[in-house]
Coordinates of N, CA and C in Angstrom, one line a residue:
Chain S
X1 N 72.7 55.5 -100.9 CA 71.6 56.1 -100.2 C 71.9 55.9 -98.7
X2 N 71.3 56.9 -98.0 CA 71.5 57.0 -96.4 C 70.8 56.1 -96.0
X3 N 71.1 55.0 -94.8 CA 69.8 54.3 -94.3 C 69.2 55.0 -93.3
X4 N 68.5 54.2 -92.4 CA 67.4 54.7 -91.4 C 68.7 55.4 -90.6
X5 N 68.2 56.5 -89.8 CA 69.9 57.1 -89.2 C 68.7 57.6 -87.9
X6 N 69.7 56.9 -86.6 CA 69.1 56.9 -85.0 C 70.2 58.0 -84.2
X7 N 70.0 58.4 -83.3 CA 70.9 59.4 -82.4 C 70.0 59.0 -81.0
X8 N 70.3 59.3 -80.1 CA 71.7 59.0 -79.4 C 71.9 57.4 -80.0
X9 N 73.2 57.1 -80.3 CA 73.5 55.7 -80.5 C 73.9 54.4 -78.9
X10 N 74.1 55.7 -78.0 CA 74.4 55.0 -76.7 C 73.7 56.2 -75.2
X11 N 72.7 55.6 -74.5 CA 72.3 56.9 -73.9 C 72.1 56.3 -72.5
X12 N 73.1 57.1 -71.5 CA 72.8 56.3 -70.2 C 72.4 57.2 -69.3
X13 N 71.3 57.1 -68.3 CA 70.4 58.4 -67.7 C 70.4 58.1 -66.3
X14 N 69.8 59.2 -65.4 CA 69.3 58.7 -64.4 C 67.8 58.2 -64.0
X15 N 67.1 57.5 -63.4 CA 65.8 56.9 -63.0 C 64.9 58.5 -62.9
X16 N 64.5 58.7 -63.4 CA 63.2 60.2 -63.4 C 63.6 61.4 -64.4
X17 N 65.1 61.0 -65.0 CA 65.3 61.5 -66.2 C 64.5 61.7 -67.3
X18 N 64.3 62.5 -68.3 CA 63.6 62.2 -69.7 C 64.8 62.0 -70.6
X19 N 63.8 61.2 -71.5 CA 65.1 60.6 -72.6 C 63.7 60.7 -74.0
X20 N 64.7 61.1 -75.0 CA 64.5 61.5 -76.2 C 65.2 61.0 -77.2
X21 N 64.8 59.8 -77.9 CA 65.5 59.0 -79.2 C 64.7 59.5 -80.6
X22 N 66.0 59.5 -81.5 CA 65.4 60.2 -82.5 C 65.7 59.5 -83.7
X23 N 64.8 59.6 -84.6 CA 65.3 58.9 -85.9 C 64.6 59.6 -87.1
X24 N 65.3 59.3 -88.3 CA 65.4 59.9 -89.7 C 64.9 58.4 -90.8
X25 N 64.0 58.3 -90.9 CA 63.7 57.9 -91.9 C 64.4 57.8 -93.2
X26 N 64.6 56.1 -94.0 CA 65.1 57.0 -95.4 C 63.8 57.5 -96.6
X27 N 64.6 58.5 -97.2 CA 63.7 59.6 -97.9 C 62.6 58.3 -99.1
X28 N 61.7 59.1 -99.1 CA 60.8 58.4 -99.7 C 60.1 57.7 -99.5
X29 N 60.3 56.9 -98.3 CA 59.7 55.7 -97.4 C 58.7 56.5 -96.5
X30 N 57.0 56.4 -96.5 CA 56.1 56.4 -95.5 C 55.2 55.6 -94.6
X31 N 56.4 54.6 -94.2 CA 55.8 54.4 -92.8 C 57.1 54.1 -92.2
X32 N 56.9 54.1 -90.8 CA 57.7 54.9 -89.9 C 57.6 53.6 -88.5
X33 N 58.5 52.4 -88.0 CA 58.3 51.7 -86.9 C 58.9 52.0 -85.5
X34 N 58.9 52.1 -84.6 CA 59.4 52.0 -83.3 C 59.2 50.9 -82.6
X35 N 60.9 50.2 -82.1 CA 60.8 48.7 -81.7 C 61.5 49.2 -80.6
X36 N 61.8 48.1 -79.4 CA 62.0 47.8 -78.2 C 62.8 46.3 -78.4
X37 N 63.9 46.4 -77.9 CA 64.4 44.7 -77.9 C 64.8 45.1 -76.4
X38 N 64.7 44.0 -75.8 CA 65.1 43.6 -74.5 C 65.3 41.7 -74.7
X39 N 66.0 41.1 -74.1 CA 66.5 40.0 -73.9 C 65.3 39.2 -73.2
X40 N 64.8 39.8 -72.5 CA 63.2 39.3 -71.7 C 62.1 38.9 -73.0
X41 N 61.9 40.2 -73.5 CA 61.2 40.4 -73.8 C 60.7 40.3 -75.6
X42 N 62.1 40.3 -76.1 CA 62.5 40.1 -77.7 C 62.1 41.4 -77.9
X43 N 61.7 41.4 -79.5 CA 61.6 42.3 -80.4 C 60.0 42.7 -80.1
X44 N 59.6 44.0 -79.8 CA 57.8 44.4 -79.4 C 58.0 45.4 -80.3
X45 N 57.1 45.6 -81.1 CA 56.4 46.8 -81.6 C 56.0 47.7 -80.9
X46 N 56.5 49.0 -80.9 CA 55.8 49.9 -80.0 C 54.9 51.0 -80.9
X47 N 55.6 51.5 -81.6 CA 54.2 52.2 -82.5 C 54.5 52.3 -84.1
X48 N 53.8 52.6 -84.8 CA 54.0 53.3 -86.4 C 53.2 53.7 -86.8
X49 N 53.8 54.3 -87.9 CA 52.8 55.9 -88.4 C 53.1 55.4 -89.7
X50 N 51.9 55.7 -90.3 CA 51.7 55.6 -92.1 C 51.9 57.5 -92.3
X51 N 52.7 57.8 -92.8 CA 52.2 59.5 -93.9 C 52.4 60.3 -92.8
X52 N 52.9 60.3 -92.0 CA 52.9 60.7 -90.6 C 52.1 60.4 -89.3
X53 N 51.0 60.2 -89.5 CA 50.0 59.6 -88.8 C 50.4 58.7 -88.1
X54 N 49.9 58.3 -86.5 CA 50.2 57.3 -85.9 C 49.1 56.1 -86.2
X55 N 49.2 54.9 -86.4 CA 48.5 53.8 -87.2 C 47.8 52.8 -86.1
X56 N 48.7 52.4 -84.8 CA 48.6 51.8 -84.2 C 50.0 51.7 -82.9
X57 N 49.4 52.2 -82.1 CA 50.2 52.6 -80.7 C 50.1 51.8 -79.8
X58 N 49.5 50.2 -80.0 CA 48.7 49.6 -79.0 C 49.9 49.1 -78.1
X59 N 51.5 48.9 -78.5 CA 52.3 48.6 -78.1 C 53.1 49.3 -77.3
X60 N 52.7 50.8 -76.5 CA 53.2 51.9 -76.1 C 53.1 51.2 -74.6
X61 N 54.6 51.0 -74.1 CA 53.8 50.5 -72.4 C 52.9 51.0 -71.5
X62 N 53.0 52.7 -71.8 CA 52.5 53.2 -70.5 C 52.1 54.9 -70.9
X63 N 51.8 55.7 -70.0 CA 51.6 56.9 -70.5 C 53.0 57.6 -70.9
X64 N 53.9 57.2 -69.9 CA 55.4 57.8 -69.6 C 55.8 57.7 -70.9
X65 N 55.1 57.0 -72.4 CA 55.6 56.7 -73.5 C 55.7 57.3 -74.3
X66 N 55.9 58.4 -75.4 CA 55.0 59.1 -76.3 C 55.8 59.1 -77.9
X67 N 54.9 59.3 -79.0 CA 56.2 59.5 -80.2 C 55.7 60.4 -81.4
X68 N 56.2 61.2 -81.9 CA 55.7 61.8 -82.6 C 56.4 62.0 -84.1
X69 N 55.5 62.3 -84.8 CA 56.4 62.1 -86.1 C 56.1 63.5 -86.9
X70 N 56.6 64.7 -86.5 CA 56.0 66.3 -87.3 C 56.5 66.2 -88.7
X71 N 57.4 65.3 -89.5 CA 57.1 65.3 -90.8 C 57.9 64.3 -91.2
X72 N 57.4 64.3 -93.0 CA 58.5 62.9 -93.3 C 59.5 62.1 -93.2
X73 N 60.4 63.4 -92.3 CA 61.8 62.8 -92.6 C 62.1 63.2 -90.8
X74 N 61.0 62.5 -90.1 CA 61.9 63.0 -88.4 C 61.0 62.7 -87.8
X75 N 61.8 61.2 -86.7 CA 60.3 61.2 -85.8 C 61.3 61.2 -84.1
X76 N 60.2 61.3 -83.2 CA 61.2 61.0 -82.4 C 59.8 60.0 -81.2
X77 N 60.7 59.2 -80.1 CA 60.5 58.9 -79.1 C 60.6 59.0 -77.7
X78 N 59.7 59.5 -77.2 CA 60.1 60.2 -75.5 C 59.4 59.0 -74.7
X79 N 60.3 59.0 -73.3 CA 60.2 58.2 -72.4 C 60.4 59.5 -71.1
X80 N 59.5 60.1 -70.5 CA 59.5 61.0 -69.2 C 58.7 60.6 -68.4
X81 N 58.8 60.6 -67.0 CA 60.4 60.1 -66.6 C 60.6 58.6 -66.9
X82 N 61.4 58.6 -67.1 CA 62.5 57.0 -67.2 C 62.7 56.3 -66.2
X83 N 62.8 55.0 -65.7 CA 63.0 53.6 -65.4 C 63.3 53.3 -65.8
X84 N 64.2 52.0 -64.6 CA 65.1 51.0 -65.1 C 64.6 50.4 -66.2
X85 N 63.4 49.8 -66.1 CA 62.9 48.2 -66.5 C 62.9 49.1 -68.1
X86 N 63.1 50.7 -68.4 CA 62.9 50.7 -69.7 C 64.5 50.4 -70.6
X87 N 65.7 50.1 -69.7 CA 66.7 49.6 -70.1 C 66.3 49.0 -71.5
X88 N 66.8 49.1 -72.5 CA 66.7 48.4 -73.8 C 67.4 49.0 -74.9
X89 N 67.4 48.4 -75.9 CA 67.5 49.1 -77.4 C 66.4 49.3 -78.4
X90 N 66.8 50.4 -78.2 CA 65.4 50.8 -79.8 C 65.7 51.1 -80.8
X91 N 65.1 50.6 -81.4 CA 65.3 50.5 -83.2 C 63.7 51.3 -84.0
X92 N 64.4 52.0 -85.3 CA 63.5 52.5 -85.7 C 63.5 51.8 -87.0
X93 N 62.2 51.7 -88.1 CA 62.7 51.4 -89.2 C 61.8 51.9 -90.1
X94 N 62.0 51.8 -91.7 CA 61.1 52.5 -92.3 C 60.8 51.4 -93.6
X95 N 59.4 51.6 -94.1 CA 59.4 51.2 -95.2 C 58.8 52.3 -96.5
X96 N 58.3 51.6 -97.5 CA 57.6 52.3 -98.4 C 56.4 51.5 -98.4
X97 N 55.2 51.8 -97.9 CA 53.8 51.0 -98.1 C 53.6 51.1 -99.3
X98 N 53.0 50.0 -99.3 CA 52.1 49.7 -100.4 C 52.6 49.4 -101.6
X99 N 54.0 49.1 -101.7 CA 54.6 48.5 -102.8 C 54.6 46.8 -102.7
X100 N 54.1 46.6 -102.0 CA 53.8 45.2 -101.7 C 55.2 43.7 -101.1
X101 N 56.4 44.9 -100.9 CA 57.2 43.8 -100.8 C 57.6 43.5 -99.3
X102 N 57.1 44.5 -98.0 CA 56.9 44.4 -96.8 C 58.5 44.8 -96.4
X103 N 59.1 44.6 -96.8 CA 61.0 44.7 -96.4 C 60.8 46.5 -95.5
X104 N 61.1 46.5 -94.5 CA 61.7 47.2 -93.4 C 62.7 47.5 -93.3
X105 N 63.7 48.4 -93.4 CA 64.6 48.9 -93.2 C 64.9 49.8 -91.8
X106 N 65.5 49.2 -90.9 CA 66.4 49.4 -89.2 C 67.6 50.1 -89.7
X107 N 67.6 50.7 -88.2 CA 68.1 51.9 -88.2 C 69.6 50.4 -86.8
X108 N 70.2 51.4 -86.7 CA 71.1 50.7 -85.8 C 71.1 50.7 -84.7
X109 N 69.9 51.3 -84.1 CA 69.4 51.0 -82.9 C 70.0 52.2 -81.9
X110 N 69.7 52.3 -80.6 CA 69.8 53.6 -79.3 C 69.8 52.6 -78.5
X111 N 71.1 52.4 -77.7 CA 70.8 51.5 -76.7 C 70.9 52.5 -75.6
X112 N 69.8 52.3 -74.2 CA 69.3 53.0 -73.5 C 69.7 52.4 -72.2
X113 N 70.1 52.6 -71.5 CA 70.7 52.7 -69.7 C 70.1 53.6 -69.0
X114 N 69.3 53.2 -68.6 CA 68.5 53.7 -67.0 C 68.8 53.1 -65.7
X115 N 69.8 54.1 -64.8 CA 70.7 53.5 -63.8 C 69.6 53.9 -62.8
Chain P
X1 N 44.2 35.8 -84.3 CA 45.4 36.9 -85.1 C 46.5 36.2 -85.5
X2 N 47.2 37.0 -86.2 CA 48.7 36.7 -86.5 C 49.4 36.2 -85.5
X3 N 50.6 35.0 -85.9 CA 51.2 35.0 -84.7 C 52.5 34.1 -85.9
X4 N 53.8 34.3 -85.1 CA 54.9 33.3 -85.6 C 55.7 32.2 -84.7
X5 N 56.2 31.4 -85.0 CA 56.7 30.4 -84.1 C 57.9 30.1 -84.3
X6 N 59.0 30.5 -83.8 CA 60.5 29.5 -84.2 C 60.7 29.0 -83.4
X7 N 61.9 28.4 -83.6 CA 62.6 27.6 -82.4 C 63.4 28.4 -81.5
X8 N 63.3 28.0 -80.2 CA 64.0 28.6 -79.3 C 65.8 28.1 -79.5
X9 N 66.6 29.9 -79.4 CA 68.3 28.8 -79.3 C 68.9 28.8 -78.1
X10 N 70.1 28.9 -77.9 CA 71.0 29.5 -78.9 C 71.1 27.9 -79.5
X11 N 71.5 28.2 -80.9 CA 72.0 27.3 -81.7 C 73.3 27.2 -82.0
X12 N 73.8 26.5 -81.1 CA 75.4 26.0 -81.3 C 76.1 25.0 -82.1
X13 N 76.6 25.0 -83.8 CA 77.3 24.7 -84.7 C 78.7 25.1 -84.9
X14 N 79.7 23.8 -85.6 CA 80.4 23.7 -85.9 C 80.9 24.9 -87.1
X15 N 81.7 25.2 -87.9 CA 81.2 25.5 -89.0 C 81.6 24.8 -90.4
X16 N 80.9 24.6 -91.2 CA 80.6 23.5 -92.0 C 79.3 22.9 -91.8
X17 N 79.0 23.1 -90.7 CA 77.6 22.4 -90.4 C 76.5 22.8 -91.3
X18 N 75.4 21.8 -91.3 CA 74.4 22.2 -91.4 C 73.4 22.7 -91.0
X19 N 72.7 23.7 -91.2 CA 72.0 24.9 -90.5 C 70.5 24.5 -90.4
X20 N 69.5 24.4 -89.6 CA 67.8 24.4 -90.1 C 67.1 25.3 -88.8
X21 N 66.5 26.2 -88.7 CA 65.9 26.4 -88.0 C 64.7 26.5 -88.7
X22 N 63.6 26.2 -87.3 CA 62.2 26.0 -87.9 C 61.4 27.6 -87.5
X23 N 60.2 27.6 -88.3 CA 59.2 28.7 -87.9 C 58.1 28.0 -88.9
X24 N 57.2 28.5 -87.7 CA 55.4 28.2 -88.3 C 55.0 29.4 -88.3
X25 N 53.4 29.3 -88.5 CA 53.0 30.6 -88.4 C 51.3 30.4 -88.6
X26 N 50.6 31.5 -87.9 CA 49.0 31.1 -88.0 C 49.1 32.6 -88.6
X27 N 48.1 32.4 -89.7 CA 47.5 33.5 -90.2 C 46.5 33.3 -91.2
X28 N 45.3 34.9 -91.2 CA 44.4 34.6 -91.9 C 45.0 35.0 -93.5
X29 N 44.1 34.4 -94.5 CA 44.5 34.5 -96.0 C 45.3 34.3 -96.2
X30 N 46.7 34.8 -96.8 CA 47.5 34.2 -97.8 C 48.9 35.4 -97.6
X31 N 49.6 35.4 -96.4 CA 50.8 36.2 -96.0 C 51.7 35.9 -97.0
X32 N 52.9 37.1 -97.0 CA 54.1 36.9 -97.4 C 54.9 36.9 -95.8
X33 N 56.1 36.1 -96.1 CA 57.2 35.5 -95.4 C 58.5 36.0 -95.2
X34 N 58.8 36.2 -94.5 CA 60.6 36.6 -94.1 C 61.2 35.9 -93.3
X35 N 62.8 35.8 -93.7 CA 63.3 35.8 -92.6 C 64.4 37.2 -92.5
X36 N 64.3 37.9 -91.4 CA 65.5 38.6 -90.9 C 66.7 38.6 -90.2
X37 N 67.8 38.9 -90.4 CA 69.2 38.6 -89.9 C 69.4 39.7 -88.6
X38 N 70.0 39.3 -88.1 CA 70.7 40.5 -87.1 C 71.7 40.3 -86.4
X39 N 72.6 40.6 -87.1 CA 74.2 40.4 -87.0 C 74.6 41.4 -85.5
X40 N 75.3 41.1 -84.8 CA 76.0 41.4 -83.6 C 75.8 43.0 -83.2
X41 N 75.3 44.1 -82.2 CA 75.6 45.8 -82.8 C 74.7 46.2 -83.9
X42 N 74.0 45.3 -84.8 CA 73.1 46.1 -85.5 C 71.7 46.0 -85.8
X43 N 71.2 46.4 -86.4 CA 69.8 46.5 -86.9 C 69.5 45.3 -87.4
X44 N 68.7 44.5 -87.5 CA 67.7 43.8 -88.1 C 68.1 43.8 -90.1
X45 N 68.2 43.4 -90.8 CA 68.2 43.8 -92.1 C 67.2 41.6 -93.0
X46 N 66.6 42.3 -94.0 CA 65.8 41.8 -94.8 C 67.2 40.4 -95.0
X47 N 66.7 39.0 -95.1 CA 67.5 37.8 -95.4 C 67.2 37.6 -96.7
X48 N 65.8 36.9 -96.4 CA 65.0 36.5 -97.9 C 63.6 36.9 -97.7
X49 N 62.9 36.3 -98.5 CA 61.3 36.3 -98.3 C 60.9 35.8 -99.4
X50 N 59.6 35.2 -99.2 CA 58.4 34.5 -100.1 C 57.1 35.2 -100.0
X51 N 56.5 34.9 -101.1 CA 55.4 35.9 -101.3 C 54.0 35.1 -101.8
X52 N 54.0 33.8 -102.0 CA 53.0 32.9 -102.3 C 53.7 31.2 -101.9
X53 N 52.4 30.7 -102.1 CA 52.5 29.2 -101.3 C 53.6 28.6 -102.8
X54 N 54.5 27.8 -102.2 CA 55.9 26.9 -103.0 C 57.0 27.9 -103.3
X55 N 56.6 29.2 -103.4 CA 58.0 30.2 -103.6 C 58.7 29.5 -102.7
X56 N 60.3 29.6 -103.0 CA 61.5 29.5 -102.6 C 61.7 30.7 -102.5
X57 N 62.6 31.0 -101.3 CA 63.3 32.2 -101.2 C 65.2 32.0 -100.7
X58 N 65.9 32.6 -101.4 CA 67.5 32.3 -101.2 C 67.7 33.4 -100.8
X59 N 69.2 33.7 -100.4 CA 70.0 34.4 -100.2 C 71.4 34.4 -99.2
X60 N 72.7 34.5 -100.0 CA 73.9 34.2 -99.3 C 73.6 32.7 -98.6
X61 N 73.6 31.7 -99.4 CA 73.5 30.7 -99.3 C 72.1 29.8 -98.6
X62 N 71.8 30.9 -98.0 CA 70.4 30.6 -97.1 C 69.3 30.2 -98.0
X63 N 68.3 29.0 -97.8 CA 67.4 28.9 -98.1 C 66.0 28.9 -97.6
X64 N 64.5 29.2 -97.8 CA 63.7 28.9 -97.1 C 62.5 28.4 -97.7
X65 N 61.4 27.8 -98.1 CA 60.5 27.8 -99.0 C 59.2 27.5 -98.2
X66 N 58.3 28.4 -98.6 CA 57.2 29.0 -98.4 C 55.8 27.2 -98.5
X67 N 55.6 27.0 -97.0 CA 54.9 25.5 -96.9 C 53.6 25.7 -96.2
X68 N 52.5 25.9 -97.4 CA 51.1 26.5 -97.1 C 50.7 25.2 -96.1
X69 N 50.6 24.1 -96.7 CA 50.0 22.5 -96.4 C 50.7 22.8 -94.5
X70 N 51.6 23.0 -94.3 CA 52.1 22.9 -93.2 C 52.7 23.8 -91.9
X71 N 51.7 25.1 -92.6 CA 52.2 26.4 -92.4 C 53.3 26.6 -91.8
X72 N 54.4 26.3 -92.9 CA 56.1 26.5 -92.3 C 56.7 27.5 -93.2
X73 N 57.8 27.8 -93.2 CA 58.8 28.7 -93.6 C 60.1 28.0 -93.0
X74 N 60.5 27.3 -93.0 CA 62.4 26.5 -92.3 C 63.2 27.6 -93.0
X75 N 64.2 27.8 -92.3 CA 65.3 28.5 -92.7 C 66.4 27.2 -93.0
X76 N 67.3 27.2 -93.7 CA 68.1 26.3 -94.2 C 69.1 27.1 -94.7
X77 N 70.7 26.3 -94.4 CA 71.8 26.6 -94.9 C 72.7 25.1 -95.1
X78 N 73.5 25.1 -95.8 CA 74.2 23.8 -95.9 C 75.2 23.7 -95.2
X79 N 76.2 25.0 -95.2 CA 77.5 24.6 -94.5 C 77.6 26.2 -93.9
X80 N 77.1 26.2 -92.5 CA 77.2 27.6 -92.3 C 79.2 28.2 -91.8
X81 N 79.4 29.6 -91.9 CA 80.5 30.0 -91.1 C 80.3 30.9 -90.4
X82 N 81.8 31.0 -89.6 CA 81.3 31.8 -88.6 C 80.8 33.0 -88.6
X83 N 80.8 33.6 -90.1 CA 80.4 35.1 -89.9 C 78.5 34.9 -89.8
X84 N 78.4 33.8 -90.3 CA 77.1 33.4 -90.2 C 76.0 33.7 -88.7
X85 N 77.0 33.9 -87.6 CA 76.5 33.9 -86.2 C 75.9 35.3 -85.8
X86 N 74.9 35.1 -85.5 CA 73.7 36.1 -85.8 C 72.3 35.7 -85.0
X87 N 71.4 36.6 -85.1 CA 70.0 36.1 -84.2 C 69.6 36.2 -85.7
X88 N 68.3 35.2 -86.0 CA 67.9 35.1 -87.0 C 66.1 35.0 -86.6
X89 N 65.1 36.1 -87.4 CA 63.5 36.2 -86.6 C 63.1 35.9 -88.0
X90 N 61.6 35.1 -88.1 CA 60.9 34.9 -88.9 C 59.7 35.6 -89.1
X91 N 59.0 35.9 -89.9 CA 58.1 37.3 -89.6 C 57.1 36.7 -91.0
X92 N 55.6 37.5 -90.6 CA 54.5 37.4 -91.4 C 54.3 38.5 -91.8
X93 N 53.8 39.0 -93.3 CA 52.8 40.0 -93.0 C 51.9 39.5 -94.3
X94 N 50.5 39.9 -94.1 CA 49.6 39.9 -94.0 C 49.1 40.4 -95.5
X95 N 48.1 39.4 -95.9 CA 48.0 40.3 -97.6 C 47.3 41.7 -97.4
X96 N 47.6 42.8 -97.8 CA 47.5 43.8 -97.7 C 47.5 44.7 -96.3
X97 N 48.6 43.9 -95.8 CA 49.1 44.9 -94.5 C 50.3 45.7 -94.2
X98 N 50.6 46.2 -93.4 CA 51.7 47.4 -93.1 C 52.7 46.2 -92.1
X99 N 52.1 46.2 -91.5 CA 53.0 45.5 -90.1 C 53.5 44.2 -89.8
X100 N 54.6 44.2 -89.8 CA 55.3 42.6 -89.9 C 55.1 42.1 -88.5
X101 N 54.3 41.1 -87.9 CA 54.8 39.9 -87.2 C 55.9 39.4 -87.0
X102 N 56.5 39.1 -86.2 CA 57.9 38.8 -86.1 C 57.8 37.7 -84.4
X103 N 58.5 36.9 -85.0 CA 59.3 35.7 -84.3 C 59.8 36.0 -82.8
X104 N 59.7 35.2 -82.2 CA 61.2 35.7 -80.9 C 62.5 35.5 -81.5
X105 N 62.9 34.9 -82.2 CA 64.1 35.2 -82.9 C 65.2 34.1 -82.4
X106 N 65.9 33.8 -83.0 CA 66.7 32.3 -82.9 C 68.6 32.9 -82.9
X107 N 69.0 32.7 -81.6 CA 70.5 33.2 -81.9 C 71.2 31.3 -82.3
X108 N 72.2 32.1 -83.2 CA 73.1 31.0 -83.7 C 74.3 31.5 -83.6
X109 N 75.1 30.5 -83.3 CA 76.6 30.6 -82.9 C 77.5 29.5 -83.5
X110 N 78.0 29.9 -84.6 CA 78.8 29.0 -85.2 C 80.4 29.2 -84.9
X111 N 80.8 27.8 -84.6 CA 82.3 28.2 -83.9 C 82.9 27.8 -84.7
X112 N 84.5 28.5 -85.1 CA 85.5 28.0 -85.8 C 85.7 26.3 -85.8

């Protein structure tokens, strides 16, 4: 089976650029995470969506943040315009709710460069 | 709220060594437990987990067992190697919740 599958895998931009990270969920699985690692900062939750729905966004830094998930199998995350300080890697992951075993499945992450 | 505690690393080992890192954790009712790996360039991936108070959880030698009395979870290994070298995060979730809690996360570095 395919796992969580991310694009861009390496993305380096300019400062007021937009940037667009995208991820594929694996099939079957409804709920949907968006993480941030930074070395500062560790691993933050930034948002997830149960069934597509957004669940809890409370971890979105700022407005410049946004993510959308139009169906099962495709979500993506926008950052317009981009900063430095949003330098990081993102990881997306997916589970199956409600089977009760909590296991997450990551994607291999988008590491992001904002020069 | 939820919250998790490990130990801060890096953790520097021989290899053969013996491995422990700690994690607590505050939470309401009766969470299940993980630990997750994240090997160098990748994703996070599932270690073990426990799902009630005295479960043990193993995997690839790793041990951890679920300590209600003391609200712990230790990670444990006997004789780690080097492929063993990895950030290693401890994480809660919640009885009947979606969203894992997670650790700042513990790098280890085991040297030849």
């Amino acid at each position: 089976d395919a796992g969580v599958i991310q694009s861009p895998r390496h993305e380096v931009t300019e400062m007021g650029q937009e940037v667009t990270l995208r991820c594929k969920p694996i099939s079957g699985h409804n709920s949907l995470f968006w993480y941030r690692q930074t070395m500062m900062r560790g691993l933050e939750l930034l948002i997830y969506f149960n069934n597509n729905v957004p669940i809890d966004d409370s971890g979105m830094p700022e407005d410049r943040f946004s993510a959308k998930m139009p169906n099962a199998s495709f979500s993506t995350l926008k950052i317009q315009p981009s900063e430095p300080r949003d330098s990081a890697v993102y990881f997306c992951a997916s589970s199956r709710s409600g089977d009760g075993t909590g296991e997450l499945f990551f994607g291999e992450g988008s590491r992001l460069t904002v020069l | 709220g939820n919250s998790v505690t490990q130990m801060e690393g890096p953790v520097t080992l021989s290899e053969e060594a013996f491995l422990t890192i700690n994690c607590t954790y505050t939470a309401t009712g009766y969470p299940s437990l993980f630990w997750y790996v994240q090997y160098p360039g990748e994703g996070l991936q599932l270690l073990l987990k426990a799902t009630k108070a005295d479960d043990k959880g193993s995997n690839k030698g790793f041990e951890a067992t679920y300590r209600k009395e003391t609200t712990s979870f230790h990670l444990e290994k006997g004789s780690v190697q080097v492929s063993d070298s990895a950030v290693y995060f401890c994480a809660l979730l919640r009885a009947a919740g979606n969203k894992l809690t997670f650790g700042g996360g513990t790098r280890v570095l085991v040297k030849p």
